[in-house]
Amino acid sequence: GRDELDATLRGAAAAGATVIVASHELERAGALASRVVEVVGGQVRELER
């Protein structure tokens, strides 16, 4: 489930891998990411680093 996926993504990032995730759940994505980007109307807008 989600917990296993989150653990896998965190492990890959901790090992130095670049991990890209597309999600509609911005809060969850933000908890997993060091950088979050939002796409609005086809335009990319950076939210946070």
Backbone atoms as SQL, in Angstrom:
CREATE TABLE atoms (id INTEGER PRIMARY KEY, chain TEXT, resi INTEGER, resn TEXT, atom TEXT, x REAL, y REAL, z REAL);
INSERT INTO atoms VALUES
  (1, 'A', 1, 'GLY', 'N', 0.814, -1.183, 0.000),
  (2, 'A', 1, 'GLY', 'CA', 0.000, 0.000, 0.000),
  (3, 'A', 1, 'GLY', 'C', 0.859, 1.250, 0.000),
  (4, 'A', 2, 'ARG', 'N', 0.242, 2.309, 0.414),
  (5, 'A', 2, 'ARG', 'CA', 0.901, 3.619, 0.421),
  (6, 'A', 2, 'ARG', 'C', 2.134, 3.658, 1.308),
  (7, 'A', 3, 'ASP', 'N', 2.050, 3.038, 2.474),
  (8, 'A', 3, 'ASP', 'CA', 3.191, 3.065, 3.393),
  (9, 'A', 3, 'ASP', 'C', 4.412, 2.400, 2.774),
  (10, 'A', 4, 'GLU', 'N', 4.198, 1.286, 2.074),
  (11, 'A', 4, 'GLU', 'CA', 5.304, 0.586, 1.428),
  (12, 'A', 4, 'GLU', 'C', 5.895, 1.433, 0.302),
  (13, 'A', 5, 'LEU', 'N', 5.024, 2.067, -0.468),
  (14, 'A', 5, 'LEU', 'CA', 5.491, 2.928, -1.554),
  (15, 'A', 5, 'LEU', 'C', 6.287, 4.104, -0.995),
  (16, 'A', 6, 'ASP', 'N', 5.762, 4.736, 0.040),
  (17, 'A', 6, 'ASP', 'CA', 6.463, 5.864, 0.656),
  (18, 'A', 6, 'ASP', 'C', 7.839, 5.441, 1.164),
  (19, 'A', 7, 'ALA', 'N', 7.917, 4.282, 1.799),
  (20, 'A', 7, 'ALA', 'CA', 9.195, 3.786, 2.320),
  (21, 'A', 7, 'ALA', 'C', 10.177, 3.525, 1.181),
  (22, 'A', 8, 'THR', 'N', 9.695, 2.967, 0.087),
  (23, 'A', 8, 'THR', 'CA', 10.545, 2.704, -1.076),
  (24, 'A', 8, 'THR', 'C', 11.074, 4.007, -1.671),
  (25, 'A', 9, 'LEU', 'N', 10.199, 5.000, -1.810),
  (26, 'A', 9, 'LEU', 'CA', 10.615, 6.293, -2.360),
  (27, 'A', 9, 'LEU', 'C', 11.624, 6.979, -1.451),
  (28, 'A', 10, 'ARG', 'N', 11.381, 6.954, -0.150),
  (29, 'A', 10, 'ARG', 'CA', 12.321, 7.564, 0.799),
  (30, 'A', 10, 'ARG', 'C', 13.677, 6.858, 0.744),
  (31, 'A', 11, 'GLY', 'N', 13.652, 5.532, 0.657),
  (32, 'A', 11, 'GLY', 'CA', 14.897, 4.764, 0.587),
  (33, 'A', 11, 'GLY', 'C', 15.689, 5.077, -0.662),
  (34, 'A', 12, 'ALA', 'N', 14.999, 5.178, -1.791),
  (35, 'A', 12, 'ALA', 'CA', 15.677, 5.495, -3.047),
  (36, 'A', 12, 'ALA', 'C', 16.290, 6.891, -2.989),
  (37, 'A', 13, 'ALA', 'N', 15.547, 7.843, -2.458),
  (38, 'A', 13, 'ALA', 'CA', 16.064, 9.209, -2.338),
  (39, 'A', 13, 'ALA', 'C', 17.253, 9.258, -1.384),
  (40, 'A', 14, 'ALA', 'N', 17.175, 8.527, -0.286),
  (41, 'A', 14, 'ALA', 'CA', 18.272, 8.495, 0.684),
  (42, 'A', 14, 'ALA', 'C', 19.534, 7.885, 0.078),
  (43, 'A', 15, 'ALA', 'N', 19.348, 6.987, -0.891),
  (44, 'A', 15, 'ALA', 'CA', 20.481, 6.347, -1.561),
  (45, 'A', 15, 'ALA', 'C', 21.057, 7.232, -2.669),
  (46, 'A', 16, 'GLY', 'N', 20.464, 8.415, -2.877),
  (47, 'A', 16, 'GLY', 'CA', 20.990, 9.349, -3.861),
  (48, 'A', 16, 'GLY', 'C', 20.263, 9.365, -5.190),
  (49, 'A', 17, 'ALA', 'N', 19.200, 8.581, -5.312),
  (50, 'A', 17, 'ALA', 'CA', 18.454, 8.546, -6.572),
  (51, 'A', 17, 'ALA', 'C', 17.560, 9.776, -6.699),
  (52, 'A', 18, 'THR', 'N', 17.338, 10.199, -7.926),
  (53, 'A', 18, 'THR', 'CA', 16.338, 11.224, -8.192),
  (54, 'A', 18, 'THR', 'C', 15.004, 10.507, -8.336),
  (55, 'A', 19, 'VAL', 'N', 14.021, 10.939, -7.576),
  (56, 'A', 19, 'VAL', 'CA', 12.703, 10.304, -7.589),
  (57, 'A', 19, 'VAL', 'C', 11.683, 11.345, -8.033),
  (58, 'A', 20, 'ILE', 'N', 10.931, 11.029, -9.070),
  (59, 'A', 20, 'ILE', 'CA', 9.893, 11.928, -9.571),
  (60, 'A', 20, 'ILE', 'C', 8.549, 11.239, -9.384),
  (61, 'A', 21, 'VAL', 'N', 7.622, 11.941, -8.738),
  (62, 'A', 21, 'VAL', 'CA', 6.299, 11.388, -8.463),
  (63, 'A', 21, 'VAL', 'C', 5.255, 12.395, -8.924),
  (64, 'A', 22, 'ALA', 'N', 4.264, 11.936, -9.655),
  (65, 'A', 22, 'ALA', 'CA', 3.126, 12.776, -10.027),
  (66, 'A', 22, 'ALA', 'C', 1.962, 12.396, -9.124),
  (67, 'A', 23, 'SER', 'N', 1.374, 13.390, -8.469),
  (68, 'A', 23, 'SER', 'CA', 0.294, 13.103, -7.524),
  (69, 'A', 23, 'SER', 'C', -0.641, 14.294, -7.421),
  (70, 'A', 24, 'HIS', 'N', -1.897, 14.007, -7.143),
  (71, 'A', 24, 'HIS', 'CA', -2.874, 15.056, -6.857),
  (72, 'A', 24, 'HIS', 'C', -2.898, 15.365, -5.367),
  (73, 'A', 25, 'GLU', 'N', -2.166, 14.596, -4.582),
  (74, 'A', 25, 'GLU', 'CA', -2.134, 14.764, -3.133),
  (75, 'A', 25, 'GLU', 'C', -0.907, 15.601, -2.754),
  (76, 'A', 26, 'LEU', 'N', -1.046, 16.920, -2.831),
  (77, 'A', 26, 'LEU', 'CA', 0.093, 17.814, -2.622),
  (78, 'A', 26, 'LEU', 'C', 0.663, 17.706, -1.218),
  (79, 'A', 27, 'GLU', 'N', -0.180, 17.547, -0.228),
  (80, 'A', 27, 'GLU', 'CA', 0.302, 17.437, 1.147),
  (81, 'A', 27, 'GLU', 'C', 1.182, 16.202, 1.317),
  (82, 'A', 28, 'ARG', 'N', 0.737, 15.088, 0.773),
  (83, 'A', 28, 'ARG', 'CA', 1.512, 13.844, 0.865),
  (84, 'A', 28, 'ARG', 'C', 2.811, 13.967, 0.068),
  (85, 'A', 29, 'ALA', 'N', 2.722, 14.517, -1.122),
  (86, 'A', 29, 'ALA', 'CA', 3.919, 14.687, -1.948),
  (87, 'A', 29, 'ALA', 'C', 4.931, 15.577, -1.238),
  (88, 'A', 30, 'GLY', 'N', 4.448, 16.626, -0.605),
  (89, 'A', 30, 'GLY', 'CA', 5.333, 17.529, 0.119),
  (90, 'A', 30, 'GLY', 'C', 6.040, 16.860, 1.275),
  (91, 'A', 31, 'ALA', 'N', 5.377, 15.902, 1.902),
  (92, 'A', 31, 'ALA', 'CA', 5.988, 15.174, 3.017),
  (93, 'A', 31, 'ALA', 'C', 7.102, 14.251, 2.531),
  (94, 'A', 32, 'LEU', 'N', 7.044, 13.840, 1.272),
  (95, 'A', 32, 'LEU', 'CA', 8.032, 12.921, 0.713),
  (96, 'A', 32, 'LEU', 'C', 9.165, 13.630, -0.021),
  (97, 'A', 33, 'ALA', 'N', 8.923, 14.856, -0.443),
  (98, 'A', 33, 'ALA', 'CA', 9.830, 15.500, -1.396),
  (99, 'A', 33, 'ALA', 'C', 10.679, 16.606, -0.784),
  (100, 'A', 34, 'SER', 'N', 11.814, 16.849, -1.426),
  (101, 'A', 34, 'SER', 'CA', 12.629, 18.005, -1.067),
  (102, 'A', 34, 'SER', 'C', 12.255, 19.198, -1.946),
  (103, 'A', 35, 'ARG', 'N', 11.492, 18.923, -2.995),
  (104, 'A', 35, 'ARG', 'CA', 11.052, 19.976, -3.913),
  (105, 'A', 35, 'ARG', 'C', 9.704, 19.571, -4.489),
  (106, 'A', 36, 'VAL', 'N', 8.747, 20.495, -4.502),
  (107, 'A', 36, 'VAL', 'CA', 7.412, 20.222, -5.037),
  (108, 'A', 36, 'VAL', 'C', 7.121, 21.235, -6.134),
  (109, 'A', 37, 'VAL', 'N', 6.624, 20.744, -7.265),
  (110, 'A', 37, 'VAL', 'CA', 6.270, 21.597, -8.392),
  (111, 'A', 37, 'VAL', 'C', 4.809, 21.342, -8.730),
  (112, 'A', 38, 'GLU', 'N', 4.083, 22.414, -8.992),
  (113, 'A', 38, 'GLU', 'CA', 2.671, 22.305, -9.345),
  (114, 'A', 38, 'GLU', 'C', 2.501, 22.692, -10.811),
  (115, 'A', 39, 'VAL', 'N', 1.614, 21.985, -11.519),
  (116, 'A', 39, 'VAL', 'CA', 1.282, 22.323, -12.898),
  (117, 'A', 39, 'VAL', 'C', -0.145, 22.861, -12.902),
  (118, 'A', 40, 'VAL', 'N', -0.303, 24.100, -13.369),
  (119, 'A', 40, 'VAL', 'CA', -1.610, 24.747, -13.411),
  (120, 'A', 40, 'VAL', 'C', -1.842, 25.258, -14.820),
  (121, 'A', 41, 'GLY', 'N', -2.909, 24.804, -15.443),
  (122, 'A', 41, 'GLY', 'CA', -3.216, 25.253, -16.796),
  (123, 'A', 41, 'GLY', 'C', -2.105, 24.975, -17.783),
  (124, 'A', 42, 'GLY', 'N', -1.398, 23.870, -17.577),
  (125, 'A', 42, 'GLY', 'CA', -0.313, 23.494, -18.467),
  (126, 'A', 42, 'GLY', 'C', 0.998, 24.224, -18.199),
  (127, 'A', 43, 'GLN', 'N', 1.020, 25.095, -17.208),
  (128, 'A', 43, 'GLN', 'CA', 2.221, 25.847, -16.852),
  (129, 'A', 43, 'GLN', 'C', 2.813, 25.303, -15.559),
  (130, 'A', 44, 'VAL', 'N', 4.127, 25.133, -15.535),
  (131, 'A', 44, 'VAL', 'CA', 4.812, 24.630, -14.345),
  (132, 'A', 44, 'VAL', 'C', 5.075, 25.796, -13.405),
  (133, 'A', 45, 'ARG', 'N', 4.721, 25.580, -12.138),
  (134, 'A', 45, 'ARG', 'CA', 4.950, 26.596, -11.113),
  (135, 'A', 45, 'ARG', 'C', 5.572, 25.913, -9.897),
  (136, 'A', 46, 'GLU', 'N', 6.747, 26.355, -9.505),
  (137, 'A', 46, 'GLU', 'CA', 7.416, 25.761, -8.345),
  (138, 'A', 46, 'GLU', 'C', 6.736, 26.247, -7.077),
  (139, 'A', 47, 'LEU', 'N', 6.470, 25.325, -6.169),
  (140, 'A', 47, 'LEU', 'CA', 5.834, 25.685, -4.914),
  (141, 'A', 47, 'LEU', 'C', 6.840, 25.874, -3.802),
  (142, 'A', 48, 'GLU', 'N', 7.728, 24.907, -3.641),
  (143, 'A', 48, 'GLU', 'CA', 8.683, 24.985, -2.538),
  (144, 'A', 48, 'GLU', 'C', 9.889, 24.116, -2.810),
  (145, 'A', 49, 'ARG', 'N', 10.952, 24.398, -2.119),
  (146, 'A', 49, 'ARG', 'CA', 12.176, 23.588, -2.187),
  (147, 'A', 49, 'ARG', 'C', 12.402, 22.954, -0.860);
